[in-house]
Structure formats: structure tokens, C-alpha cells
PDB file of C-alpha atoms in Angstrom:
ATOM      1  CA  MET A   1      24.434  -0.732  77.912  1.00 68.00           C
ATOM      2  CA  THR A   2      27.873  -1.002  75.893  1.00 85.00           C
ATOM      3  CA  SER A   3      27.838  -1.870  72.050  1.00 94.00           C
ATOM      4  CA  PRO A   4      28.203  -6.027  71.243  1.00 97.00           C
ATOM      5  CA  ARG A   5      32.504  -6.845  70.436  1.00 98.00           C
ATOM      6  CA  PRO A   6      33.101  -7.382  66.782  1.00 98.00           C
ATOM      7  CA  ILE A   7      33.256 -10.878  66.168  1.00 98.00           C
ATOM      8  CA  ILE A   8      34.658 -13.473  62.943  1.00 98.00           C
ATOM      9  CA  ILE A   9      33.805 -17.467  62.952  1.00 98.00           C
ATOM     10  CA  ASP A  10      36.466 -18.888  61.571  1.00 98.00           C
ATOM     11  CA  THR A  11      34.974 -22.429  61.470  1.00 98.00           C
ATOM     12  CA  ASP A  12      34.324 -26.222  59.844  1.00 98.00           C
ATOM     13  CA  PRO A  13      31.011 -27.262  60.828  1.00 98.00           C
ATOM     14  CA  GLY A  14      30.955 -30.005  62.353  1.00 94.00           C
ATOM     15  CA  GLN A  15      28.040 -30.540  64.962  1.00 96.00           C
ATOM     16  CA  ASP A  16      29.729 -28.948  66.995  1.00 96.00           C
ATOM     17  CA  ASP A  17      30.870 -25.827  64.882  1.00 98.00           C
ATOM     18  CA  ALA A  18      27.324 -25.579  64.338  1.00 98.00           C
ATOM     19  CA  ILE A  19      26.472 -24.858  67.708  1.00 98.00           C
ATOM     20  CA  ALA A  20      28.607 -22.695  68.243  1.00 98.00           C
ATOM     21  CA  ILE A  21      28.072 -20.461  65.419  1.00 98.00           C
ATOM     22  CA  LEU A  22      24.429 -21.082  66.217  1.00 98.00           C
ATOM     23  CA  ALA A  23      24.922 -19.651  70.264  1.00 98.00           C
ATOM     24  CA  ALA A  24      26.553 -16.119  68.767  1.00 98.00           C
ATOM     25  CA  LEU A  25      24.246 -15.845  66.273  1.00 98.00           C
ATOM     26  CA  ALA A  26      21.239 -15.167  69.399  1.00 98.00           C
ATOM     27  CA  SER A  27      24.140 -13.920  71.210  1.00 98.00           C
ATOM     28  CA  ASP A  28      23.287  -9.986  71.383  1.00 97.00           C
ATOM     29  CA  GLU A  29      26.426  -9.496  72.686  1.00 98.00           C
ATOM     30  CA  LEU A  30      28.205 -10.337  69.588  1.00 98.00           C
ATOM     31  CA  GLU A  31      28.784  -9.179  66.393  1.00 98.00           C
ATOM     32  CA  VAL A  32      29.075 -11.155  63.736  1.00 98.00           C
ATOM     33  CA  LEU A  33      30.686  -9.670  61.322  1.00 98.00           C
ATOM     34  CA  GLY A  34      30.835 -12.941  58.885  1.00 98.00           C
ATOM     35  CA  ILE A  35      31.854 -16.548  58.861  1.00 98.00           C
ATOM     36  CA  THR A  36      35.064 -18.077  57.124  1.00 98.00           C
ATOM     37  CA  ALA A  37      34.859 -21.248  56.215  1.00 98.00           C
ATOM     38  CA  VAL A  38      37.998 -23.267  56.529  1.00 98.00           C
ATOM     39  CA  ALA A  39      39.045 -27.090  55.049  1.00 98.00           C
ATOM     40  CA  GLY A  40      38.784 -29.436  58.604  1.00 97.00           C
ATOM     41  CA  ASN A  41      36.397 -31.749  59.631  1.00 97.00           C
ATOM     42  CA  VAL A  42      35.004 -31.792  55.792  1.00 97.00           C
ATOM     43  CA  PRO A  43      36.342 -30.060  52.457  1.00 98.00           C
ATOM     44  CA  LEU A  44      35.766 -26.274  52.092  1.00 98.00           C
ATOM     45  CA  GLU A  45      32.590 -26.781  49.399  1.00 98.00           C
ATOM     46  CA  LEU A  46      30.334 -28.804  52.572  1.00 98.00           C
ATOM     47  CA  THR A  47      31.870 -26.722  55.122  1.00 98.00           C
ATOM     48  CA  ALA A  48      30.927 -23.395  52.906  1.00 98.00           C
ATOM     49  CA  ARG A  49      27.849 -25.374  53.073  1.00 98.00           C
ATOM     50  CA  ASN A  50      27.199 -26.110  55.762  1.00 98.00           C
ATOM     51  CA  ALA A  51      28.059 -22.117  57.743  1.00 98.00           C
ATOM     52  CA  LEU A  52      25.267 -20.992  55.254  1.00 98.00           C
ATOM     53  CA  ILE A  53      22.879 -24.036  56.088  1.00 98.00           C
ATOM     54  CA  LEU A  54      23.457 -23.338  59.325  1.00 98.00           C
ATOM     55  CA  VAL A  55      22.314 -18.926  58.722  1.00 98.00           C
ATOM     56  CA  GLU A  56      19.545 -19.215  57.257  1.00 98.00           C
ATOM     57  CA  LEU A  57      18.927 -22.461  60.006  1.00 98.00           C
ATOM     58  CA  ALA A  58      19.405 -18.990  62.747  1.00 98.00           C
ATOM     59  CA  GLY A  59      16.880 -16.155  60.593  1.00 97.00           C
ATOM     60  CA  ARG A  60      20.035 -14.671  60.279  1.00 98.00           C
ATOM     61  CA  THR A  61      21.290 -14.484  56.528  1.00 97.00           C
ATOM     62  CA  ASP A  62      22.266 -10.952  57.262  1.00 97.00           C
ATOM     63  CA  VAL A  63      25.829 -12.481  57.910  1.00 98.00           C
ATOM     64  CA  PRO A  64      27.834 -13.199  55.084  1.00 98.00           C
ATOM     65  CA  VAL A  65      29.708 -16.419  54.882  1.00 98.00           C
ATOM     66  CA  PHE A  66      33.240 -16.582  53.135  1.00 98.00           C
ATOM     67  CA  ALA A  67      34.872 -19.850  51.445  1.00 98.00           C
ATOM     68  CA  GLY A  68      38.979 -19.750  52.893  1.00 98.00           C
ATOM     69  CA  CYS A  69      41.245 -22.058  52.559  1.00 98.00           C
ATOM     70  CA  ASP A  70      40.579 -25.744  50.859  1.00 98.00           C
ATOM     71  CA  ARG A  71      43.396 -27.280  52.677  1.00 98.00           C
ATOM     72  CA  PRO A  72      46.657 -27.233  54.897  1.00 98.00           C
ATOM     73  CA  LEU A  73      49.697 -24.673  54.645  1.00 98.00           C
ATOM     74  CA  ARG A  74      51.495 -27.248  53.932  1.00 97.00           C
ATOM     75  CA  ARG A  75      50.568 -30.378  53.963  1.00 97.00           C
ATOM     76  CA  ASP A  76      48.014 -32.753  53.027  1.00 97.00           C
ATOM     77  CA  LEU A  77      43.788 -32.240  54.424  1.00 97.00           C
ATOM     78  CA  VAL A  78      42.962 -34.512  56.909  1.00 97.00           C
ATOM     79  CA  THR A  79      39.531 -34.569  57.770  1.00 97.00           C
ATOM     80  CA  ALA A  80      36.697 -36.641  60.355  1.00 93.00           C
ATOM     81  CA  GLU A  81      33.847 -38.115  58.241  1.00 93.00           C
ATOM     82  CA  HIS A  82      34.427 -40.690  60.481  1.00 90.00           C
ATOM     83  CA  VAL A  83      32.620 -38.552  63.757  1.00 91.00           C
ATOM     84  CA  HIS A  84      30.663 -36.295  62.352  1.00 94.00           C
ATOM     85  CA  GLY A  85      28.819 -38.415  59.110  1.00 92.00           C
ATOM     86  CA  LYS A  86      29.827 -36.561  54.814  1.00 95.00           C
ATOM     87  CA  THR A  87      27.556 -33.893  54.891  1.00 94.00           C
ATOM     88  CA  GLY A  88      30.141 -32.344  58.475  1.00 94.00           C
ATOM     89  CA  ILE A  89      25.860 -31.474  60.027  1.00 96.00           C
ATOM     90  CA  ASP A  90      24.517 -36.121  60.304  1.00 95.00           C
ATOM     91  CA  GLY A  91      22.014 -36.282  62.309  1.00 95.00           C
ATOM     92  CA  ALA A  92      19.826 -32.802  61.235  1.00 91.00           C
ATOM     93  CA  ASP A  93      17.932 -32.605  57.727  1.00 86.00           C
ATOM     94  CA  LEU A  94      18.705 -29.504  57.184  1.00 94.00           C
ATOM     95  CA  PRO A  95      17.429 -27.886  53.224  1.00 93.00           C
ATOM     96  CA  ASP A  96      19.746 -27.029  50.979  1.00 95.00           C
ATOM     97  CA  PRO A  97      21.189 -23.034  51.449  1.00 96.00           C
ATOM     98  CA  THR A  98      19.238 -20.683  49.382  1.00 96.00           C
ATOM     99  CA  ILE A  99      22.442 -18.380  49.494  1.00 97.00           C
ATOM    100  CA  ALA A 100      25.387 -17.442  48.167  1.00 98.00           C
ATOM    101  CA  LEU A 101      29.018 -17.193  49.341  1.00 98.00           C
ATOM    102  CA  GLN A 102      30.322 -13.867  48.880  1.00 98.00           C
ATOM    103  CA  PRO A 103      32.434 -13.384  46.611  1.00 98.00           C
ATOM    104  CA  GLN A 104      35.630 -12.544  48.236  1.00 98.00           C
ATOM    105  CA  SER A 105      37.972 -14.766  49.667  1.00 98.00           C
ATOM    106  CA  ALA A 106      37.215 -15.775  53.635  1.00 98.00           C
ATOM    107  CA  MET A 107      41.566 -14.232  53.983  1.00 98.00           C
ATOM    108  CA  ASP A 108      40.882 -11.077  51.556  1.00 98.00           C
ATOM    109  CA  TRP A 109      37.353 -10.278  53.817  1.00 98.00           C
ATOM    110  CA  MET A 110      40.259 -10.537  57.120  1.00 98.00           C
ATOM    111  CA  ILE A 111      42.598  -9.037  55.551  1.00 98.00           C
ATOM    112  CA  GLU A 112      39.793  -5.740  54.772  1.00 98.00           C
ATOM    113  CA  THR A 113      38.085  -6.334  58.027  1.00 98.00           C
ATOM    114  CA  LEU A 114      40.403  -6.363  59.993  1.00 98.00           C
ATOM    115  CA  LEU A 115      42.786  -3.074  58.630  1.00 98.00           C
ATOM    116  CA  ALA A 116      40.047  -0.756  58.654  1.00 98.00           C
ATOM    117  CA  ALA A 117      39.504  -1.927  61.881  1.00 97.00           C
ATOM    118  CA  GLY A 118      40.075   0.622  64.781  1.00 96.00           C
ATOM    119  CA  GLU A 119      43.667  -1.027  67.296  1.00 96.00           C
ATOM    120  CA  ARG A 120      41.818  -4.059  69.383  1.00 97.00           C
ATOM    121  CA  GLU A 121      39.061  -4.038  68.258  1.00 98.00           C
ATOM    122  CA  ILE A 122      38.368  -7.542  65.970  1.00 98.00           C
ATOM    123  CA  THR A 123      37.880 -10.632  67.794  1.00 98.00           C
ATOM    124  CA  ILE A 124      38.387 -13.838  65.746  1.00 98.00           C
ATOM    125  CA  CYS A 125      37.709 -17.283  67.068  1.00 98.00           C
ATOM    126  CA  PRO A 126      38.784 -20.180  64.782  1.00 98.00           C
ATOM    127  CA  VAL A 127      37.262 -23.652  65.860  1.00 98.00           C
ATOM    128  CA  GLY A 128      38.229 -25.814  63.187  1.00 98.00           C
ATOM    129  CA  PRO A 129      41.805 -25.789  61.754  1.00 98.00           C
ATOM    130  CA  MET A 130      43.553 -22.328  62.114  1.00 98.00           C
ATOM    131  CA  THR A 131      44.394 -22.445  58.213  1.00 98.00           C
ATOM    132  CA  ASN A 132      42.776 -18.650  57.375  1.00 98.00           C
ATOM    133  CA  VAL A 133      44.480 -17.163  59.713  1.00 98.00           C
ATOM    134  CA  ALA A 134      47.098 -18.071  59.608  1.00 98.00           C
ATOM    135  CA  THR A 135      46.640 -16.948  55.764  1.00 98.00           C
ATOM    136  CA  VAL A 136      45.628 -13.937  57.091  1.00 98.00           C
ATOM    137  CA  LEU A 137      48.361 -13.192  59.889  1.00 98.00           C
ATOM    138  CA  GLU A 138      51.253 -14.517  57.145  1.00 98.00           C
ATOM    139  CA  THR A 139      50.300 -11.973  54.013  1.00 98.00           C
ATOM    140  CA  ALA A 140      49.359  -8.845  56.615  1.00 97.00           C
ATOM    141  CA  PRO A 141      51.592  -9.327  59.816  1.00 97.00           C
ATOM    142  CA  GLU A 142      50.110  -4.906  60.790  1.00 97.00           C
ATOM    143  CA  ALA A 143      46.692  -7.137  61.021  1.00 97.00           C
ATOM    144  CA  ALA A 144      47.161  -8.627  64.669  1.00 97.00           C
ATOM    145  CA  ARG A 145      47.515  -4.852  65.239  1.00 97.00           C
ATOM    146  CA  ASN A 146      43.575  -4.865  65.283  1.00 98.00           C
ATOM    147  CA  ILE A 147      43.207  -7.983  66.606  1.00 98.00           C
ATOM    148  CA  ARG A 148      41.623  -7.602  70.366  1.00 98.00           C
ATOM    149  CA  GLU A 149      41.702 -11.496  70.437  1.00 98.00           C
ATOM    150  CA  ILE A 150      41.468 -14.563  68.567  1.00 98.00           C
ATOM    151  CA  ALA A 151      39.512 -17.373  71.082  1.00 98.00           C
ATOM    152  CA  CYS A 152      40.081 -20.606  69.613  1.00 98.00           C
ATOM    153  CA  MET A 153      38.725 -23.571  70.049  1.00 98.00           C
ATOM    154  CA  GLY A 154      42.414 -26.530  69.846  1.00 98.00           C
ATOM    155  CA  GLY A 155      44.771 -27.922  71.423  1.00 98.00           C
ATOM    156  CA  GLY A 156      45.185 -31.086  74.284  1.00 98.00           C
ATOM    157  CA  PHE A 157      48.350 -31.401  77.050  1.00 98.00           C
ATOM    158  CA  PHE A 158      46.387 -32.417  80.597  1.00 97.00           C
ATOM    159  CA  ASP A 159      44.195 -34.548  78.440  1.00 94.00           C
ATOM    160  CA  GLY A 160      46.529 -36.066  75.515  1.00 95.00           C
ATOM    161  CA  GLY A 161      45.007 -35.649  72.399  1.00 95.00           C
ATOM    162  CA  ASN A 162      42.304 -37.127  70.609  1.00 94.00           C
ATOM    163  CA  THR A 163      43.261 -37.518  66.551  1.00 95.00           C
ATOM    164  CA  THR A 164      46.797 -38.844  67.858  1.00 96.00           C
ATOM    165  CA  PRO A 165      48.240 -39.765  71.070  1.00 96.00           C
ATOM    166  CA  THR A 166      49.272 -36.318  72.100  1.00 97.00           C
ATOM    167  CA  ALA A 167      47.504 -34.224  68.826  1.00 98.00           C
ATOM    168  CA  GLU A 168      43.522 -32.349  69.433  1.00 97.00           C
ATOM    169  CA  PHE A 169      42.622 -32.663  65.630  1.00 97.00           C
ATOM    170  CA  ASN A 170      42.191 -28.842  64.510  1.00 98.00           C
ATOM    171  CA  VAL A 171      46.000 -28.488  66.036  1.00 98.00           C
ATOM    172  CA  PHE A 172      47.099 -31.946  63.809  1.00 98.00           C
ATOM    173  CA  VAL A 173      45.742 -30.761  60.725  1.00 98.00           C
ATOM    174  CA  ASP A 174      47.971 -27.557  60.297  1.00 98.00           C
ATOM    175  CA  PRO A 175      50.107 -27.850  63.373  1.00 98.00           C
ATOM    176  CA  GLU A 176      51.961 -24.247  60.859  1.00 98.00           C
ATOM    177  CA  ALA A 177      48.618 -22.557  60.824  1.00 98.00           C
ATOM    178  CA  ALA A 178      48.227 -22.210  65.428  1.00 98.00           C
ATOM    179  CA  GLN A 179      52.418 -21.933  65.664  1.00 98.00           C
ATOM    180  CA  ILE A 180      51.603 -19.116  63.840  1.00 98.00           C
ATOM    181  CA  VAL A 181      48.425 -17.612  65.827  1.00 98.00           C
ATOM    182  CA  LEU A 182      50.492 -18.429  68.646  1.00 98.00           C
ATOM    183  CA  HIS A 183      53.174 -15.930  67.902  1.00 98.00           C
ATOM    184  CA  CYS A 184      51.643 -13.607  65.405  1.00 97.00           C
ATOM    185  CA  GLY A 185      51.843 -10.727  69.083  1.00 96.00           C
ATOM    186  CA  ALA A 186      47.891 -10.664  69.228  1.00 97.00           C
ATOM    187  CA  PRO A 187      46.711 -11.571  72.239  1.00 98.00           C
ATOM    188  CA  VAL A 188      45.578 -15.799  72.211  1.00 98.00           C
ATOM    189  CA  THR A 189      42.771 -17.102  74.792  1.00 98.00           C
ATOM    190  CA  MET A 190      43.550 -21.548  73.740  1.00 98.00           C
ATOM    191  CA  LEU A 191      39.849 -23.858  75.243  1.00 98.00           C
ATOM    192  CA  PRO A 192      41.897 -26.880  74.808  1.00 98.00           C
ATOM    193  CA  LEU A 193      40.834 -30.959  75.507  1.00 98.00           C
ATOM    194  CA  ASP A 194      41.866 -30.234  78.285  1.00 98.00           C
ATOM    195  CA  VAL A 195      38.365 -28.328  79.508  1.00 98.00           C
ATOM    196  CA  THR A 196      35.725 -29.394  76.880  1.00 97.00           C
ATOM    197  CA  HIS A 197      36.337 -32.764  77.721  1.00 95.00           C
ATOM    198  CA  LYS A 198      35.025 -31.539  81.495  1.00 96.00           C
ATOM    199  CA  ALA A 199      31.784 -30.221  79.666  1.00 95.00           C
ATOM    200  CA  LEU A 200      29.709 -33.200  79.034  1.00 94.00           C
ATOM    201  CA  MET A 201      26.628 -33.300  77.357  1.00 93.00           C
ATOM    202  CA  THR A 202      23.539 -35.506  78.708  1.00 93.00           C
ATOM    203  CA  ASP A 203      21.250 -36.877  76.840  1.00 92.00           C
ATOM    204  CA  ALA A 204      18.807 -34.853  79.653  1.00 94.00           C
ATOM    205  CA  TRP A 205      20.375 -32.056  77.874  1.00 96.00           C
ATOM    206  CA  ILE A 206      20.554 -32.592  74.083  1.00 95.00           C
ATOM    207  CA  ASN A 207      16.318 -33.368  75.230  1.00 96.00           C
ATOM    208  CA  GLN A 208      15.687 -30.075  76.654  1.00 97.00           C
ATOM    209  CA  VAL A 209      17.173 -28.594  73.502  1.00 97.00           C
ATOM    210  CA  ARG A 210      14.452 -30.588  71.742  1.00 97.00           C
ATOM    211  CA  ASP A 211      11.696 -29.448  73.960  1.00 97.00           C
ATOM    212  CA  LEU A 212      12.017 -26.238  72.636  1.00 98.00           C
ATOM    213  CA  GLY A 213      10.062 -26.733  70.226  1.00 97.00           C
ATOM    214  CA  THR A 214      11.132 -24.721  66.951  1.00 97.00           C
ATOM    215  CA  ARG A 215      13.344 -26.079  64.175  1.00 97.00           C
ATOM    216  CA  THR A 216      16.933 -24.170  66.266  1.00 98.00           C
ATOM    217  CA  GLY A 217      16.299 -26.628  68.373  1.00 97.00           C
ATOM    218  CA  ALA A 218      14.778 -30.570  66.241  1.00 97.00           C
ATOM    219  CA  ALA A 219      18.158 -29.516  64.078  1.00 97.00           C
ATOM    220  CA  ALA A 220      20.747 -28.529  67.156  1.00 97.00           C
ATOM    221  CA  ALA A 221      19.344 -31.754  69.147  1.00 96.00           C
ATOM    222  CA  GLY A 222      18.998 -33.936  66.013  1.00 96.00           C
ATOM    223  CA  MET A 223      22.852 -33.095  64.924  1.00 96.00           C
ATOM    224  CA  LEU A 224      24.235 -33.992  68.640  1.00 95.00           C
ATOM    225  CA  ASN A 225      22.332 -37.526  68.739  1.00 91.00           C
ATOM    226  CA  PHE A 226      24.875 -38.462  65.557  1.00 91.00           C
ATOM    227  CA  TYR A 227      27.939 -36.472  67.050  1.00 87.00           C
ATOM    228  CA  GLU A 228      27.975 -37.955  70.662  1.00 76.00           C
ATOM    229  CA  ARG A 229      27.814 -41.150  69.623  1.00 70.00           C
ATOM    230  CA  PHE A 230      31.611 -41.452  68.550  1.00 64.00           C
ATOM    231  CA  ASP A 231      32.482 -39.465  72.265  1.00 64.00           C
ATOM    232  CA  VAL A 232      30.371 -41.551  73.800  1.00 61.00           C
ATOM    233  CA  ASP A 233      31.114 -45.309  71.903  1.00 66.00           C
ATOM    234  CA  LYS A 234      35.322 -44.264  72.632  1.00 64.00           C
ATOM    235  CA  TYR A 235      35.217 -42.575  76.172  1.00 66.00           C
ATOM    236  CA  GLY A 236      32.673 -44.653  77.427  1.00 65.00           C
ATOM    237  CA  THR A 237      31.252 -41.847  79.182  1.00 66.00           C
ATOM    238  CA  PHE A 238      27.428 -41.071  80.182  1.00 63.00           C
ATOM    239  CA  GLY A 239      27.749 -37.940  77.072  1.00 76.00           C
ATOM    240  CA  GLY A 240      30.327 -36.505  74.834  1.00 85.00           C
ATOM    241  CA  PRO A 241      32.286 -32.804  75.631  1.00 92.00           C
ATOM    242  CA  LEU A 242      30.559 -30.416  73.104  1.00 95.00           C
ATOM    243  CA  HIS A 243      33.938 -28.722  71.525  1.00 97.00           C
ATOM    244  CA  ASP A 244      33.651 -25.214  69.925  1.00 98.00           C
ATOM    245  CA  PRO A 245      30.762 -23.466  71.925  1.00 98.00           C
ATOM    246  CA  ASN A 246      33.238 -23.167  74.443  1.00 98.00           C
ATOM    247  CA  VAL A 247      34.926 -19.941  72.779  1.00 98.00           C
ATOM    248  CA  ILE A 248      31.540 -18.369  72.168  1.00 98.00           C
ATOM    249  CA  ALA A 249      30.801 -19.224  76.695  1.00 98.00           C
ATOM    250  CA  TYR A 250      34.566 -17.786  77.080  1.00 98.00           C
ATOM    251  CA  LEU A 251      34.192 -14.881  75.494  1.00 98.00           C
ATOM    252  CA  LEU A 252      29.898 -14.392  77.051  1.00 98.00           C
ATOM    253  CA  ARG A 253      31.144 -15.542  80.123  1.00 98.00           C
ATOM    254  CA  PRO A 254      34.748 -15.731  80.954  1.00 98.00           C
ATOM    255  CA  ASP A 255      34.179 -15.994  84.667  1.00 98.00           C
ATOM    256  CA  LEU A 256      32.739 -19.532  84.034  1.00 98.00           C
ATOM    257  CA  TYR A 257      36.515 -20.470  83.078  1.00 98.00           C
ATOM    258  CA  SER A 258      39.781 -20.539  84.714  1.00 98.00           C
ATOM    259  CA  GLY A 259      43.534 -21.375  83.344  1.00 98.00           C
ATOM    260  CA  ARG A 260      46.770 -20.152  82.827  1.00 98.00           C
ATOM    261  CA  HIS A 261      48.781 -17.775  81.088  1.00 98.00           C
ATOM    262  CA  CYS A 262      51.443 -19.481  80.151  1.00 98.00           C
ATOM    263  CA  ASN A 263      53.848 -20.605  77.140  1.00 98.00           C
ATOM    264  CA  VAL A 264      52.786 -22.822  74.631  1.00 98.00           C
ATOM    265  CA  GLU A 265      54.101 -24.727  71.408  1.00 98.00           C
ATOM    266  CA  VAL A 266      53.156 -26.945  68.724  1.00 98.00           C
ATOM    267  CA  GLU A 267      55.621 -29.579  67.083  1.00 98.00           C
ATOM    268  CA  THR A 268      55.420 -29.466  63.439  1.00 98.00           C
ATOM    269  CA  GLU A 269      58.571 -31.810  62.894  1.00 96.00           C
ATOM    270  CA  SER A 270      58.068 -35.380  65.224  1.00 96.00           C
ATOM    271  CA  PRO A 271      56.247 -37.524  63.020  1.00 92.00           C
ATOM    272  CA  LEU A 272      55.417 -39.700  66.736  1.00 96.00           C
ATOM    273  CA  THR A 273      54.217 -36.062  68.615  1.00 98.00           C
ATOM    274  CA  THR A 274      53.104 -33.902  64.920  1.00 98.00           C
ATOM    275  CA  GLY A 275      50.565 -31.255  66.170  1.00 98.00           C
ATOM    276  CA  MET A 276      50.644 -31.702  70.109  1.00 98.00           C
ATOM    277  CA  THR A 277      50.854 -28.225  72.480  1.00 98.00           C
ATOM    278  CA  VAL A 278      53.871 -28.086  74.438  1.00 98.00           C
ATOM    279  CA  VAL A 279      52.342 -26.299  77.462  1.00 98.00           C
ATOM    280  CA  ASP A 280      54.604 -24.629  79.919  1.00 98.00           C
ATOM    281  CA  TRP A 281      52.283 -24.802  82.573  1.00 98.00           C
ATOM    282  CA  TRP A 282      55.107 -24.790  85.656  1.00 97.00           C
ATOM    283  CA  ASP A 283      57.556 -21.906  83.318  1.00 97.00           C
ATOM    284  CA  VAL A 284      59.801 -24.459  83.476  1.00 98.00           C
ATOM    285  CA  THR A 285      61.770 -23.293  80.569  1.00 97.00           C
ATOM    286  CA  ASP A 286      62.219 -18.879  79.424  1.00 96.00           C
ATOM    287  CA  ARG A 287      59.846 -19.543  76.669  1.00 97.00           C
ATOM    288  CA  PRO A 288      57.577 -16.473  77.725  1.00 98.00           C
ATOM    289  CA  ALA A 289      54.069 -17.110  77.586  1.00 98.00           C
ATOM    290  CA  ASN A 290      52.099 -15.987  74.713  1.00 98.00           C
ATOM    291  CA  CYS A 291      48.672 -18.633  75.094  1.00 98.00           C
ATOM    292  CA  GLN A 292      45.843 -17.464  77.620  1.00 98.00           C
ATOM    293  CA  TYR A 293      45.254 -21.752  78.145  1.00 98.00           C
ATOM    294  CA  ILE A 294      42.080 -22.756  79.426  1.00 98.00           C
ATOM    295  CA  THR A 295      41.317 -25.993  82.079  1.00 98.00           C
ATOM    296  CA  GLU A 296      37.927 -25.499  84.020  1.00 98.00           C
ATOM    297  CA  VAL A 297      34.842 -24.961  83.886  1.00 98.00           C
ATOM    298  CA  ASP A 298      31.821 -24.746  85.015  1.00 98.00           C
ATOM    299  CA  SER A 299      30.083 -27.414  83.286  1.00 98.00           C
ATOM    300  CA  ASP A 300      26.897 -26.704  84.890  1.00 97.00           C
ATOM    301  CA  GLY A 301      26.584 -22.790  84.358  1.00 98.00           C
ATOM    302  CA  PHE A 302      28.205 -23.454  79.830  1.00 98.00           C
ATOM    303  CA  TYR A 303      25.142 -25.235  79.568  1.00 98.00           C
ATOM    304  CA  GLU A 304      22.229 -23.454  80.967  1.00 98.00           C
ATOM    305  CA  LEU A 305      24.563 -20.403  79.139  1.00 98.00           C
ATOM    306  CA  LEU A 306      24.015 -22.677  75.930  1.00 98.00           C
ATOM    307  CA  LEU A 307      20.306 -22.975  75.873  1.00 98.00           C
ATOM    308  CA  ASP A 308      18.844 -20.123  76.232  1.00 98.00           C
ATOM    309  CA  LEU A 309      20.836 -18.993  73.488  1.00 98.00           C
ATOM    310  CA  LEU A 310      19.609 -21.353  71.335  1.00 98.00           C
ATOM    311  CA  ALA A 311      16.031 -21.002  73.111  1.00 98.00           C
ATOM    312  CA  ARG A 312      16.708 -17.302  71.721  1.00 98.00           C
ATOM    313  CA  LEU A 313      16.835 -18.825  68.086  1.00 98.00           C
ATOM    314  CA  PRO A 314      13.559 -19.673  65.280  1.00 97.00           C
TER     315      PRO A 314
END
């Protein structure tokens, strides 16, 4: 039996972040070393609080939670309460956390953990703005040698953006951070809107989550019912995309996904296209490939996997 894959989840919960966290905590194949919170969907005070709530919901208070950056590297913070509600995880009536954040900063803990690890040992999973990870890479660039993979949710090229015409939210909030991550030297896999928009929730699936009859199932279904209304109204689809859990599903079932190894850059200067992920899909430049850019998913397989993982939680 192979050892679980050690991962760090860097997150700004967010209902879809919440499902990603719960799925990872439920998996026997992943070892969640810690959860690091960053400002994004809502301010840091709330994202850190939400991460604590979620580890308690999952019965996994052994997993430490750290607070990271409260604003992007070089910009003012943009948040998304209009999507996620004032708490970030509206839709579930969850109690206040009884556990506390770790005293160490997310960045200090990540640096310490990476430098103590073996070469290419730890996978980093940013499912929010990449400010914490970029700060780590700028502060201790040597830590990149011990990163097995950075599997992130962010970006969009063929589908455009969801925050501006060209920019996806996580990258738009801190485009400089995303650009640093893409050029850190560690293997990067990006799961953008181009793939997450191909995996839409259905009411029937959310009902299956609720019908698990567990506290986690009830909370998850409540969050998802609240969360999907924004994208259903915006896009006119039958259900909303569930972005961030694709990162966890990709780690567990890479056979569900396909894409291309190519060059990806982030626009950081243009006022018109700030935060755009520019993907050299057809290899028309001489820029070296730096990212595995995912564009296809087996949606049915993805939702079957998620349901199985959620069913393991209390």
C-alpha cells in the first residue's frame, strides 16, 4: 500500500473551497499537513474562521489551520460576498469554531515544512488567490525544490473570465502572485474555468449529498444550494460549476482529466486585461512550457468521486 500524498491546502473558503477541504480530509490517499488561509472570497478573518469551522465539521481537528496574507502582494483586496454571502460559507448554519488558529503565520509554517521535507515531496493546493504561496516562494525560493506539484484552481482562457471579461477571480485578486507561482520552477497544474465550467452541479446531485443523512451532508448541501444560484442566474445553466474541488479530484483521479503542457503567463499591467491567463495552447511563441493546463473532465466521474468522499465524513 502506498503512503498518502502529503498536501497543503491554501484556501479562502468560500463554499466551493469548503467542499474541496472536506473532500481532501475524507480521502485516505491524501495527508493534509495543514490548511493555510488567505484573503480572497471574503477577508482573512473570515476565511481563517471558515477553515477552522470546516475541520471541526469533518471531525479532523488534528489538522492545523494557519492564517496568512490579509491582502494581495501589490494591490487592494477584492472580495466576492455577492457570490459567497457575508460569511463566505452562507447556506449552512454552522457553529462558531471551538479550536484556535496556530500562532505561527501560514508563510512561516509553509517555509519550515517545505525546507524540512524531501525533494519533490509536498503538493501545494492553492484554491484561492496565490498570495501566501507567492510570498513563500519569494522569501525562500529554495523551498520550491521540495514541491512535488502546485495544483491550483485559477485562470481561464477559452472561457474568458468570471470577474472581468478576461480574468478569473483567484488570479484577478492577485495576478502578481499567480505569475510568481507559474515561474517558480516547481511543476504547476492549473485547473481553470475552461475545465470547471464543464462540470456543473445538478439539483439531483445536491439532493444526494443532503440524503447522506450526516451533519456534513446537510451542511454541504445547504452551502451548495446557496452558492450555485449566482452562476445559474449569471450563465443561464441548469447548475453551477464547482470549481475548487476539481483540484482534489485531479490529485486523486488524474485519469478524469486531460489538458496540455504549455506556456501560461498572467497579465499584470494592462487595465483592460489585468489578471488574464494567456495560454500558448498552440505553441506559437518561443516561451517555454511552464504549466499543465487542464481543459477536459469526466463530469460524471468527478461528481461520483465527490459524493463518495463526502459520504465518509460524519
